[in-house]
PDB file of C-alpha atoms in Angstrom:
ATOM      1  CA  MET A 104      56.311 -48.437  41.773  1.00  0.00           C
ATOM      2  CA  PRO A 105      57.760 -45.830  39.347  1.00  0.00           C
ATOM      3  CA  ASN A 106      56.927 -43.118  41.887  1.00  0.00           C
ATOM      4  CA  GLU A 107      58.725 -45.053  44.656  1.00  0.00           C
ATOM      5  CA  TRP A 108      61.857 -45.380  42.527  1.00  0.00           C
ATOM      6  CA  LEU A 109      61.694 -41.657  41.770  1.00  0.00           C
ATOM      7  CA  VAL A 110      61.575 -40.878  45.507  1.00  0.00           C
ATOM      8  CA  VAL A 111      64.597 -43.131  46.110  1.00  0.00           C
ATOM      9  CA  THR A 112      66.549 -41.583  43.226  1.00  0.00           C
ATOM     10  CA  LEU A 113      65.811 -38.035  44.345  1.00  0.00           C
ATOM     11  CA  SER A 114      66.748 -38.856  47.953  1.00  0.00           C
ATOM     12  CA  VAL A 115      70.077 -40.497  47.069  1.00  0.00           C
ATOM     13  CA  ALA A 116      70.956 -37.679  44.671  1.00  0.00           C
ATOM     14  CA  ALA A 117      70.207 -35.198  47.453  1.00  0.00           C
ATOM     15  CA  ALA A 118      72.414 -37.233  49.803  1.00  0.00           C
ATOM     16  CA  PHE A 119      75.371 -36.972  47.414  1.00  0.00           C
ATOM     17  CA  ALA A 120      74.897 -33.227  47.002  1.00  0.00           C
ATOM     18  CA  PHE A 121      74.800 -32.771  50.782  1.00  0.00           C
ATOM     19  CA  ALA A 122      77.886 -34.991  51.188  1.00  0.00           C
ATOM     20  CA  LEU A 123      79.869 -32.889  48.727  1.00  0.00           C
ATOM     21  CA  SER A 124      78.692 -29.788  50.563  1.00  0.00           C
ATOM     22  CA  SER A 125      79.841 -31.227  53.910  1.00  0.00           C
ATOM     23  CA  SER A 126      83.292 -32.011  52.544  1.00  0.00           C
ATOM     24  CA  LEU A 127      83.731 -28.495  51.164  1.00  0.00           C
ATOM     25  CA  LYS A 128      82.463 -26.846  54.351  1.00  0.00           C
ATOM     26  CA  HIS A 129      84.649 -29.004  56.581  1.00  0.00           C
ATOM     27  CA  ALA A 130      87.691 -27.983  54.570  1.00  0.00           C
ATOM     28  CA  SER A 131      86.739 -24.309  54.849  1.00  0.00           C
ATOM     29  CA  ALA A 132      86.266 -24.555  58.636  1.00  0.00           C
ATOM     30  CA  GLY A 133      90.010 -25.002  59.086  1.00  0.00           C
ATOM     31  CA  HIS A 134      90.603 -21.524  57.656  1.00  0.00           C
ATOM     32  CA  ALA A 135      88.233 -19.666  59.994  1.00  0.00           C
ATOM     33  CA  PRO A 136      89.220 -18.182  63.394  1.00  0.00           C
ATOM     34  CA  ASP A 137      88.460 -20.345  66.422  1.00  0.00           C
ATOM     35  CA  ALA A 138      84.961 -19.812  67.849  1.00  0.00           C
ATOM     36  CA  GLN A 139      84.505 -22.881  70.052  1.00  0.00           C
ATOM     37  CA  SER A 140      83.997 -20.749  73.178  1.00  0.00           C
ATOM     38  CA  LEU A 141      80.850 -19.360  71.482  1.00  0.00           C
ATOM     39  CA  HIS A 142      81.841 -15.848  72.592  1.00  0.00           C
ATOM     40  CA  PRO A 143      79.717 -13.420  70.516  1.00  0.00           C
ATOM     41  CA  GLY A 144      82.755 -11.527  69.218  1.00  0.00           C
ATOM     42  CA  LYS A 145      84.557 -14.682  68.147  1.00  0.00           C
ATOM     43  CA  VAL A 146      81.400 -16.107  66.586  1.00  0.00           C
ATOM     44  CA  ALA A 147      80.969 -12.873  64.613  1.00  0.00           C
ATOM     45  CA  GLY A 148      84.536 -13.145  63.317  1.00  0.00           C
ATOM     46  CA  PHE A 149      83.952 -16.789  62.482  1.00  0.00           C
ATOM     47  CA  ILE A 150      80.829 -15.912  60.503  1.00  0.00           C
ATOM     48  CA  ARG A 151      82.570 -13.133  58.548  1.00  0.00           C
ATOM     49  CA  ALA A 152      85.476 -15.391  57.599  1.00  0.00           C
ATOM     50  CA  THR A 153      83.172 -18.246  56.644  1.00  0.00           C
ATOM     51  CA  LEU A 154      80.819 -16.188  54.478  1.00  0.00           C
ATOM     52  CA  SER A 155      83.703 -15.031  52.281  1.00  0.00           C
ATOM     53  CA  HIS A 156      85.482 -18.375  51.916  1.00  0.00           C
ATOM     54  CA  PRO A 157      85.177 -19.919  48.416  1.00  0.00           C
ATOM     55  CA  LEU A 158      84.963 -23.522  49.657  1.00  0.00           C
ATOM     56  CA  TRP A 159      82.066 -22.654  51.940  1.00  0.00           C
ATOM     57  CA  LEU A 160      80.308 -20.811  49.122  1.00  0.00           C
ATOM     58  CA  GLY A 161      80.755 -23.877  46.941  1.00  0.00           C
ATOM     59  CA  GLY A 162      79.240 -25.987  49.714  1.00  0.00           C
ATOM     60  CA  ILE A 163      76.215 -23.681  49.840  1.00  0.00           C
ATOM     61  CA  GLY A 164      75.738 -24.187  46.117  1.00  0.00           C
ATOM     62  CA  CYS A 165      75.691 -27.947  46.652  1.00  0.00           C
ATOM     63  CA  ASP A 166      73.229 -27.448  49.514  1.00  0.00           C
ATOM     64  CA  LEU A 167      70.831 -25.621  47.217  1.00  0.00           C
ATOM     65  CA  VAL A 168      70.918 -28.465  44.724  1.00  0.00           C
ATOM     66  CA  GLY A 169      70.395 -31.024  47.494  1.00  0.00           C
ATOM     67  CA  LEU A 170      67.581 -28.998  49.041  1.00  0.00           C
ATOM     68  CA  VAL A 171      65.632 -28.845  45.780  1.00  0.00           C
ATOM     69  CA  LEU A 172      65.994 -32.607  45.378  1.00  0.00           C
ATOM     70  CA  GLN A 173      64.994 -33.185  49.013  1.00  0.00           C
ATOM     71  CA  ILE A 174      61.889 -31.003  48.715  1.00  0.00           C
ATOM     72  CA  LEU A 175      60.774 -32.889  45.621  1.00  0.00           C
ATOM     73  CA  ALA A 176      61.330 -36.215  47.376  1.00  0.00           C
ATOM     74  CA  LEU A 177      59.444 -35.052  50.490  1.00  0.00           C
ATOM     75  CA  HIS A 178      56.513 -33.934  48.380  1.00  0.00           C
ATOM     76  CA  LEU A 179      56.303 -37.280  46.566  1.00  0.00           C
ATOM     77  CA  GLY A 180      57.184 -39.598  49.472  1.00  0.00           C
ATOM     78  CA  ALA A 181      56.815 -40.056  53.217  1.00  0.00           C
ATOM     79  CA  LEU A 182      59.023 -38.137  55.635  1.00  0.00           C
ATOM     80  CA  ALA A 183      59.942 -41.432  57.334  1.00  0.00           C
ATOM     81  CA  VAL A 184      61.271 -42.752  53.991  1.00  0.00           C
ATOM     82  CA  VAL A 185      63.054 -39.751  52.503  1.00  0.00           C
ATOM     83  CA  GLN A 186      65.038 -38.653  55.545  1.00  0.00           C
ATOM     84  CA  PRO A 187      66.552 -42.074  56.370  1.00  0.00           C
ATOM     85  CA  LEU A 188      67.627 -42.485  52.739  1.00  0.00           C
ATOM     86  CA  LEU A 189      69.728 -39.354  53.139  1.00  0.00           C
ATOM     87  CA  ILE A 190      72.016 -41.380  55.428  1.00  0.00           C
ATOM     88  CA  SER A 191      73.726 -42.670  52.294  1.00  0.00           C
ATOM     89  CA  GLY A 192      75.387 -39.249  52.251  1.00  0.00           C
ATOM     90  CA  LEU A 193      77.554 -40.425  55.146  1.00  0.00           C
ATOM     91  CA  LEU A 194      79.388 -42.934  52.961  1.00  0.00           C
ATOM     92  CA  PHE A 195      79.671 -40.400  50.157  1.00  0.00           C
ATOM     93  CA  ALA A 196      81.223 -37.927  52.611  1.00  0.00           C
ATOM     94  CA  LEU A 197      83.699 -40.503  53.914  1.00  0.00           C
ATOM     95  CA  MET A 198      84.798 -41.248  50.360  1.00  0.00           C
ATOM     96  CA  LEU A 199      85.132 -37.552  49.551  1.00  0.00           C
ATOM     97  CA  ARG A 200      87.007 -36.854  52.781  1.00  0.00           C
ATOM     98  CA  GLN A 201      90.388 -37.870  51.382  1.00  0.00           C
ATOM     99  CA  HIS A 202      90.044 -35.297  48.628  1.00  0.00           C
ATOM    100  CA  TYR A 203      89.113 -32.344  50.829  1.00  0.00           C
ATOM    101  CA  GLY A 204      90.473 -33.266  54.265  1.00  0.00           C
ATOM    102  CA  GLN A 205      93.922 -33.393  55.794  1.00  0.00           C
ATOM    103  CA  GLN A 206      93.655 -36.992  56.984  1.00  0.00           C
ATOM    104  CA  HIS A 207      93.089 -40.306  55.246  1.00  0.00           C
ATOM    105  CA  ILE A 208      90.148 -42.453  56.192  1.00  0.00           C
ATOM    106  CA  THR A 209      91.088 -45.641  58.035  1.00  0.00           C
ATOM    107  CA  ALA A 210      89.777 -49.162  57.580  1.00  0.00           C
ATOM    108  CA  ALA A 211      88.043 -48.954  60.961  1.00  0.00           C
ATOM    109  CA  GLN A 212      86.240 -45.773  59.958  1.00  0.00           C
ATOM    110  CA  ILE A 213      85.109 -47.352  56.698  1.00  0.00           C
ATOM    111  CA  THR A 214      83.836 -50.402  58.586  1.00  0.00           C
ATOM    112  CA  TRP A 215      81.883 -48.387  61.149  1.00  0.00           C
ATOM    113  CA  GLY A 216      80.558 -46.089  58.425  1.00  0.00           C
ATOM    114  CA  VAL A 217      79.259 -49.059  56.447  1.00  0.00           C
ATOM    115  CA  LEU A 218      77.731 -50.591  59.584  1.00  0.00           C
ATOM    116  CA  LEU A 219      76.022 -47.324  60.471  1.00  0.00           C
ATOM    117  CA  THR A 220      74.611 -46.936  56.980  1.00  0.00           C
ATOM    118  CA  ALA A 221      73.473 -50.572  56.856  1.00  0.00           C
ATOM    119  CA  ALA A 222      71.849 -50.322  60.300  1.00  0.00           C
ATOM    120  CA  LEU A 223      69.878 -47.259  59.299  1.00  0.00           C
ATOM    121  CA  ALA A 224      68.858 -48.865  56.021  1.00  0.00           C
ATOM    122  CA  GLY A 225      67.688 -51.956  57.925  1.00  0.00           C
ATOM    123  CA  PHE A 226      65.818 -49.771  60.393  1.00  0.00           C
ATOM    124  CA  LEU A 227      64.040 -48.118  57.474  1.00  0.00           C
ATOM    125  CA  LEU A 228      63.049 -51.432  55.880  1.00  0.00           C
ATOM    126  CA  LEU A 229      61.629 -52.744  59.151  1.00  0.00           C
ATOM    127  CA  ALA A 230      60.080 -49.571  60.537  1.00  0.00           C
ATOM    128  CA  ALA A 231      58.576 -47.689  57.625  1.00  0.00           C
ATOM    129  CA  THR A 232      55.725 -48.838  55.452  1.00  0.00           C
ATOM    130  CA  GLY A 233      56.925 -46.560  52.668  1.00  0.00           C
ATOM    131  CA  LYS A 234      53.416 -45.167  52.201  1.00  0.00           C
ATOM    132  CA  PRO A 235      52.936 -41.418  52.438  1.00  0.00           C
ATOM    133  CA  ALA A 236      49.661 -40.079  53.790  1.00  0.00           C
ATOM    134  CA  ALA A 237      47.144 -40.339  50.978  1.00  0.00           C
ATOM    135  CA  SER A 238      45.543 -36.977  51.653  1.00  0.00           C
ATOM    136  CA  HIS A 239      48.608 -34.992  52.777  1.00  0.00           C
ATOM    137  CA  GLU A 240      47.868 -35.176  56.477  1.00  0.00           C
ATOM    138  CA  THR A 241      48.346 -31.935  58.365  1.00  0.00           C
ATOM    139  CA  ALA A 242      50.433 -31.879  61.507  1.00  0.00           C
ATOM    140  CA  ASP A 243      48.821 -32.734  64.845  1.00  0.00           C
ATOM    141  CA  ARG A 244      49.271 -29.501  66.788  1.00  0.00           C
ATOM    142  CA  LEU A 245      49.778 -30.680  70.374  1.00  0.00           C
ATOM    143  CA  PRO A 246      52.408 -33.339  69.517  1.00  0.00           C
ATOM    144  CA  ALA A 247      54.058 -30.801  67.207  1.00  0.00           C
ATOM    145  CA  VAL A 248      54.335 -28.205  69.985  1.00  0.00           C
ATOM    146  CA  LEU A 249      55.656 -30.742  72.495  1.00  0.00           C
ATOM    147  CA  ALA A 250      58.157 -32.112  69.990  1.00  0.00           C
ATOM    148  CA  GLY A 251      59.337 -28.603  69.138  1.00  0.00           C
ATOM    149  CA  LEU A 252      59.885 -27.674  72.781  1.00  0.00           C
ATOM    150  CA  GLY A 253      61.620 -30.962  73.561  1.00  0.00           C
ATOM    151  CA  GLY A 254      63.882 -30.659  70.547  1.00  0.00           C
ATOM    152  CA  ALA A 255      64.813 -27.077  71.417  1.00  0.00           C
ATOM    153  CA  VAL A 256      65.769 -28.040  74.977  1.00  0.00           C
ATOM    154  CA  LEU A 257      67.846 -31.015  73.808  1.00  0.00           C
ATOM    155  CA  ALA A 258      69.649 -28.904  71.200  1.00  0.00           C
ATOM    156  CA  VAL A 259      70.522 -26.229  73.780  1.00  0.00           C
ATOM    157  CA  VAL A 260      71.850 -28.873  76.192  1.00  0.00           C
ATOM    158  CA  CYS A 261      74.066 -30.377  73.470  1.00  0.00           C
ATOM    159  CA  ILE A 262      75.429 -26.951  72.517  1.00  0.00           C
ATOM    160  CA  GLU A 263      76.281 -26.097  76.120  1.00  0.00           C
ATOM    161  CA  LEU A 264      77.993 -29.439  76.717  1.00  0.00           C
ATOM    162  CA  ALA A 265      79.968 -28.976  73.500  1.00  0.00           C
ATOM    163  CA  ARG A 266      81.037 -25.496  74.596  1.00  0.00           C
ATOM    164  CA  ARG A 267      82.421 -26.904  77.831  1.00  0.00           C
ATOM    165  CA  GLN A 268      84.368 -29.531  75.874  1.00  0.00           C
ATOM    166  CA  ARG A 269      85.819 -26.698  73.727  1.00  0.00           C
ATOM    167  CA  ALA A 270      87.115 -28.891  70.870  1.00  0.00           C
ATOM    168  CA  GLY A 271      87.692 -32.483  69.820  1.00  0.00           C
ATOM    169  CA  GLY A 272      85.656 -35.511  68.822  1.00  0.00           C
ATOM    170  CA  ARG A 273      83.152 -35.257  71.688  1.00  0.00           C
ATOM    171  CA  SER A 274      82.458 -31.590  71.093  1.00  0.00           C
ATOM    172  CA  ALA A 275      82.016 -32.193  67.367  1.00  0.00           C
ATOM    173  CA  ALA A 276      79.644 -35.099  68.025  1.00  0.00           C
ATOM    174  CA  LEU A 277      77.515 -33.081  70.474  1.00  0.00           C
ATOM    175  CA  LEU A 278      77.226 -30.212  68.027  1.00  0.00           C
ATOM    176  CA  GLY A 279      76.412 -32.788  65.351  1.00  0.00           C
ATOM    177  CA  VAL A 280      73.470 -34.020  67.431  1.00  0.00           C
ATOM    178  CA  ALA A 281      72.191 -30.438  67.771  1.00  0.00           C
ATOM    179  CA  VAL A 282      72.502 -29.989  64.008  1.00  0.00           C
ATOM    180  CA  GLY A 283      70.577 -33.240  63.440  1.00  0.00           C
ATOM    181  CA  ILE A 284      67.738 -31.980  65.642  1.00  0.00           C
ATOM    182  CA  ILE A 285      67.538 -28.767  63.633  1.00  0.00           C
ATOM    183  CA  TYR A 286      67.638 -30.635  60.321  1.00  0.00           C
ATOM    184  CA  ALA A 287      64.805 -32.974  61.358  1.00  0.00           C
ATOM    185  CA  ALA A 288      62.658 -30.018  62.421  1.00  0.00           C
ATOM    186  CA  THR A 289      63.441 -28.242  59.164  1.00  0.00           C
ATOM    187  CA  ALA A 290      62.456 -31.307  57.113  1.00  0.00           C
ATOM    188  CA  ALA A 291      59.118 -31.550  58.927  1.00  0.00           C
ATOM    189  CA  LEU A 292      58.395 -27.882  58.257  1.00  0.00           C
ATOM    190  CA  LEU A 293      59.457 -28.238  54.613  1.00  0.00           C
ATOM    191  CA  LYS A 294      56.900 -31.010  54.215  1.00  0.00           C
ATOM    192  CA  ALA A 295      54.242 -28.683  55.628  1.00  0.00           C
ATOM    193  CA  LEU A 296      55.362 -25.912  53.272  1.00  0.00           C
ATOM    194  CA  THR A 297      55.048 -28.128  50.188  1.00  0.00           C
ATOM    195  CA  ASP A 298      51.460 -28.901  51.166  1.00  0.00           C
ATOM    196  CA  ILE A 299      50.725 -25.179  51.597  1.00  0.00           C
ATOM    197  CA  ALA A 300      52.322 -24.437  48.222  1.00  0.00           C
ATOM    198  CA  VAL A 301      50.085 -26.998  46.503  1.00  0.00           C
ATOM    199  CA  ASP A 302      46.863 -25.771  48.109  1.00  0.00           C
ATOM    200  CA  ALA A 303      47.511 -22.008  48.161  1.00  0.00           C
ATOM    201  CA  PRO A 304      50.915 -20.797  46.905  1.00  0.00           C
ATOM    202  CA  LEU A 305      50.377 -17.179  47.977  1.00  0.00           C
ATOM    203  CA  HIS A 306      49.789 -18.288  51.569  1.00  0.00           C
ATOM    204  CA  LEU A 307      53.461 -19.229  51.779  1.00  0.00           C
ATOM    205  CA  LEU A 308      54.385 -15.584  52.321  1.00  0.00           C
ATOM    206  CA  ILE A 309      52.188 -15.300  55.427  1.00  0.00           C
ATOM    207  CA  SER A 310      52.904 -18.753  56.855  1.00  0.00           C
ATOM    208  CA  TRP A 311      54.929 -18.952  60.069  1.00  0.00           C
ATOM    209  CA  GLN A 312      56.498 -22.165  58.771  1.00  0.00           C
ATOM    210  CA  LEU A 313      58.396 -20.276  56.043  1.00  0.00           C
ATOM    211  CA  TYR A 314      60.096 -17.861  58.414  1.00  0.00           C
ATOM    212  CA  THR A 315      60.767 -20.579  60.973  1.00  0.00           C
ATOM    213  CA  VAL A 316      62.499 -22.631  58.277  1.00  0.00           C
ATOM    214  CA  ILE A 317      64.641 -19.613  57.369  1.00  0.00           C
ATOM    215  CA  ALA A 318      65.643 -19.093  61.018  1.00  0.00           C
ATOM    216  CA  LEU A 319      66.344 -22.786  61.573  1.00  0.00           C
ATOM    217  CA  GLY A 320      68.300 -22.932  58.340  1.00  0.00           C
ATOM    218  CA  ALA A 321      70.591 -20.106  59.462  1.00  0.00           C
ATOM    219  CA  ALA A 322      71.079 -21.704  62.894  1.00  0.00           C
ATOM    220  CA  GLY A 323      71.783 -25.072  61.292  1.00  0.00           C
ATOM    221  CA  LEU A 324      74.401 -23.601  58.952  1.00  0.00           C
ATOM    222  CA  LEU A 325      76.230 -21.904  61.820  1.00  0.00           C
ATOM    223  CA  LEU A 326      76.167 -24.917  64.168  1.00  0.00           C
ATOM    224  CA  ASN A 327      77.186 -27.273  61.378  1.00  0.00           C
ATOM    225  CA  GLN A 328      80.231 -25.163  60.567  1.00  0.00           C
ATOM    226  CA  LEU A 329      81.145 -24.905  64.259  1.00  0.00           C
ATOM    227  CA  ALA A 330      80.874 -28.699  64.499  1.00  0.00           C
ATOM    228  CA  PHE A 331      83.242 -29.049  61.543  1.00  0.00           C
ATOM    229  CA  GLN A 332      85.708 -26.696  63.208  1.00  0.00           C
ATOM    230  CA  ALA A 333      85.467 -28.560  66.538  1.00  0.00           C
ATOM    231  CA  GLY A 334      86.723 -31.867  65.149  1.00  0.00           C
ATOM    232  CA  PRO A 335      86.983 -34.271  62.195  1.00  0.00           C
ATOM    233  CA  ILE A 336      84.043 -34.913  59.922  1.00  0.00           C
ATOM    234  CA  THR A 337      83.919 -38.527  61.146  1.00  0.00           C
ATOM    235  CA  ALA A 338      82.905 -37.231  64.577  1.00  0.00           C
ATOM    236  CA  SER A 339      80.242 -34.665  63.690  1.00  0.00           C
ATOM    237  CA  LEU A 340      78.678 -36.003  60.488  1.00  0.00           C
ATOM    238  CA  PRO A 341      77.712 -39.490  61.803  1.00  0.00           C
ATOM    239  CA  ALA A 342      76.006 -37.868  64.805  1.00  0.00           C
ATOM    240  CA  THR A 343      74.046 -35.557  62.527  1.00  0.00           C
ATOM    241  CA  ALA A 344      73.308 -38.270  59.979  1.00  0.00           C
ATOM    242  CA  THR A 345      71.890 -40.545  62.687  1.00  0.00           C
ATOM    243  CA  THR A 346      69.948 -37.993  64.727  1.00  0.00           C
ATOM    244  CA  ASP A 347      68.251 -36.447  61.705  1.00  0.00           C
ATOM    245  CA  PRO A 348      66.536 -39.551  60.240  1.00  0.00           C
ATOM    246  CA  LEU A 349      65.646 -41.104  63.606  1.00  0.00           C
ATOM    247  CA  LEU A 350      63.952 -37.922  64.767  1.00  0.00           C
ATOM    248  CA  SER A 351      62.321 -37.589  61.349  1.00  0.00           C
ATOM    249  CA  ILE A 352      60.776 -41.044  61.774  1.00  0.00           C
ATOM    250  CA  ALA A 353      59.488 -40.045  65.216  1.00  0.00           C
ATOM    251  CA  ILE A 354      58.073 -36.801  63.827  1.00  0.00           C
ATOM    252  CA  GLY A 355      56.446 -38.621  60.933  1.00  0.00           C
ATOM    253  CA  VAL A 356      54.727 -41.058  63.290  1.00  0.00           C
ATOM    254  CA  LEU A 357      53.736 -38.656  66.086  1.00  0.00           C
ATOM    255  CA  ILE A 358      52.873 -35.560  64.074  1.00  0.00           C
ATOM    256  CA  TYR A 359      52.014 -36.633  60.525  1.00  0.00           C
ATOM    257  CA  ASP A 360      50.357 -39.958  61.404  1.00  0.00           C
ATOM    258  CA  GLU A 361      52.751 -42.021  59.302  1.00  0.00           C
ATOM    259  CA  HIS A 362      53.024 -45.681  60.257  1.00  0.00           C
ATOM    260  CA  ILE A 363      55.741 -48.120  61.262  1.00  0.00           C
ATOM    261  CA  ARG A 364      55.578 -51.894  61.309  1.00  0.00           C
ATOM    262  CA  ARG A 365      54.767 -53.558  64.604  1.00  0.00           C
ATOM    263  CA  GLY A 366      55.342 -56.940  66.176  1.00  0.00           C
ATOM    264  CA  PRO A 367      57.658 -58.536  68.755  1.00  0.00           C
ATOM    265  CA  VAL A 368      60.262 -59.691  66.248  1.00  0.00           C
ATOM    266  CA  ALA A 369      60.347 -56.322  64.514  1.00  0.00           C
ATOM    267  CA  GLY A 370      60.560 -54.563  67.888  1.00  0.00           C
ATOM    268  CA  VAL A 371      63.575 -56.584  69.034  1.00  0.00           C
ATOM    269  CA  THR A 372      65.303 -56.134  65.677  1.00  0.00           C
ATOM    270  CA  LEU A 373      64.690 -52.397  65.672  1.00  0.00           C
ATOM    271  CA  ALA A 374      66.112 -52.124  69.195  1.00  0.00           C
ATOM    272  CA  ALA A 375      69.213 -54.061  68.126  1.00  0.00           C
ATOM    273  CA  LEU A 376      69.676 -51.800  65.111  1.00  0.00           C
ATOM    274  CA  LEU A 377      69.393 -48.739  67.328  1.00  0.00           C
ATOM    275  CA  LEU A 378      72.127 -50.129  69.578  1.00  0.00           C
ATOM    276  CA  LEU A 379      74.321 -50.801  66.539  1.00  0.00           C
ATOM    277  CA  MET A 380      73.785 -47.261  65.278  1.00  0.00           C
ATOM    278  CA  GLY A 381      74.708 -45.824  68.658  1.00  0.00           C
ATOM    279  CA  ALA A 382      77.840 -47.979  68.839  1.00  0.00           C
ATOM    280  CA  ALA A 383      78.875 -46.958  65.316  1.00  0.00           C
ATOM    281  CA  VAL A 384      78.502 -43.237  66.058  1.00  0.00           C
ATOM    282  CA  ILE A 385      80.501 -43.580  69.290  1.00  0.00           C
ATOM    283  CA  GLN A 386      83.263 -45.579  67.611  1.00  0.00           C
ATOM    284  CA  LEU A 387      83.530 -43.116  64.729  1.00  0.00           C
ATOM    285  CA  ALA A 388      83.937 -40.280  67.229  1.00  0.00           C
ATOM    286  CA  ARG A 389      86.462 -42.241  69.298  1.00  0.00           C
ATOM    287  CA  SER A 390      88.463 -43.151  66.210  1.00  0.00           C
ATOM    288  CA  GLU A 391      89.550 -39.512  66.088  1.00  0.00           C
ATOM    289  CA  ALA A 392      90.702 -39.332  69.721  1.00  0.00           C
ATOM    290  CA  VAL A 393      94.297 -38.994  68.551  1.00  0.00           C
ATOM    291  CA  GLY A 394      93.844 -37.614  65.055  1.00  0.00           C
ATOM    292  CA  ASP A 395      91.432 -34.794  65.885  1.00  0.00           C
ATOM    293  CA  GLN A 396      94.317 -32.706  67.219  1.00  0.00           C
ATOM    294  CA  MET A 397      95.652 -32.642  63.641  1.00  0.00           C
ATOM    295  CA  SER A 398      92.356 -31.984  61.897  1.00  0.00           C
ATOM    296  CA  PRO A 399      91.225 -28.607  60.517  1.00  0.00           C
ATOM    297  CA  ARG A 400      90.212 -26.279  63.331  1.00  0.00           C
TER     298      ARG A 400
END
């Protein structure tokens, strides 16, 4: 029991650190040149402006704190438990939005944010056993390869659709989905890296997982900032915050042999919660249909 509470505490603390980072980065996105066309020259200018902006640098500092907390939680607990708990960062980000954004959060956005968080929490309670693999199960290779290819294709499709939208709530939400896919993949690889570090620390330097995490981390940072520039944080962050834990649960089950609860009642309830999550994400994106023209770009 003490270990379970430690996992929860570490996960929620990581969620707050990531929420503060998101607020700072979203504020900095409004000061960077437009790069929504994804033209290489414009993206290069966007990257240069972002890397030198103090708010973005502050967000990276918060990311480092959150990442350390997340790694500790992933090492002590199951992937299907830690990642969904990070959804609490959505509410933290909505509360912080008024301090770092140019718009005030509305009652409707608060309501949908609470519903989204509650739905994901309920999904966690029903789906996950909360028991990590006793012997640090290694990833099943074939499901891992298939999941990686499928995730890559889906992320590319979302990015292309977002590029055609150019800017606004829909574009931000699509980029947010792509970011969530990358974050879920990164979390799975981080779990593998912690197991390698425990068994043979020096093997980290020759592991493909380490360099893949670095590449995915860079891609995730860039896409996340582009999503913040495309539209309000209430459009991109809910999409990311939902995609990440749901895919993490799927990865935990299919690749790391973690377990979810079964049964007809649980199945129907889980399906209903999924529908509620989808509705909440859509409504949060639509709530900015008028206001996203005034948000930081």
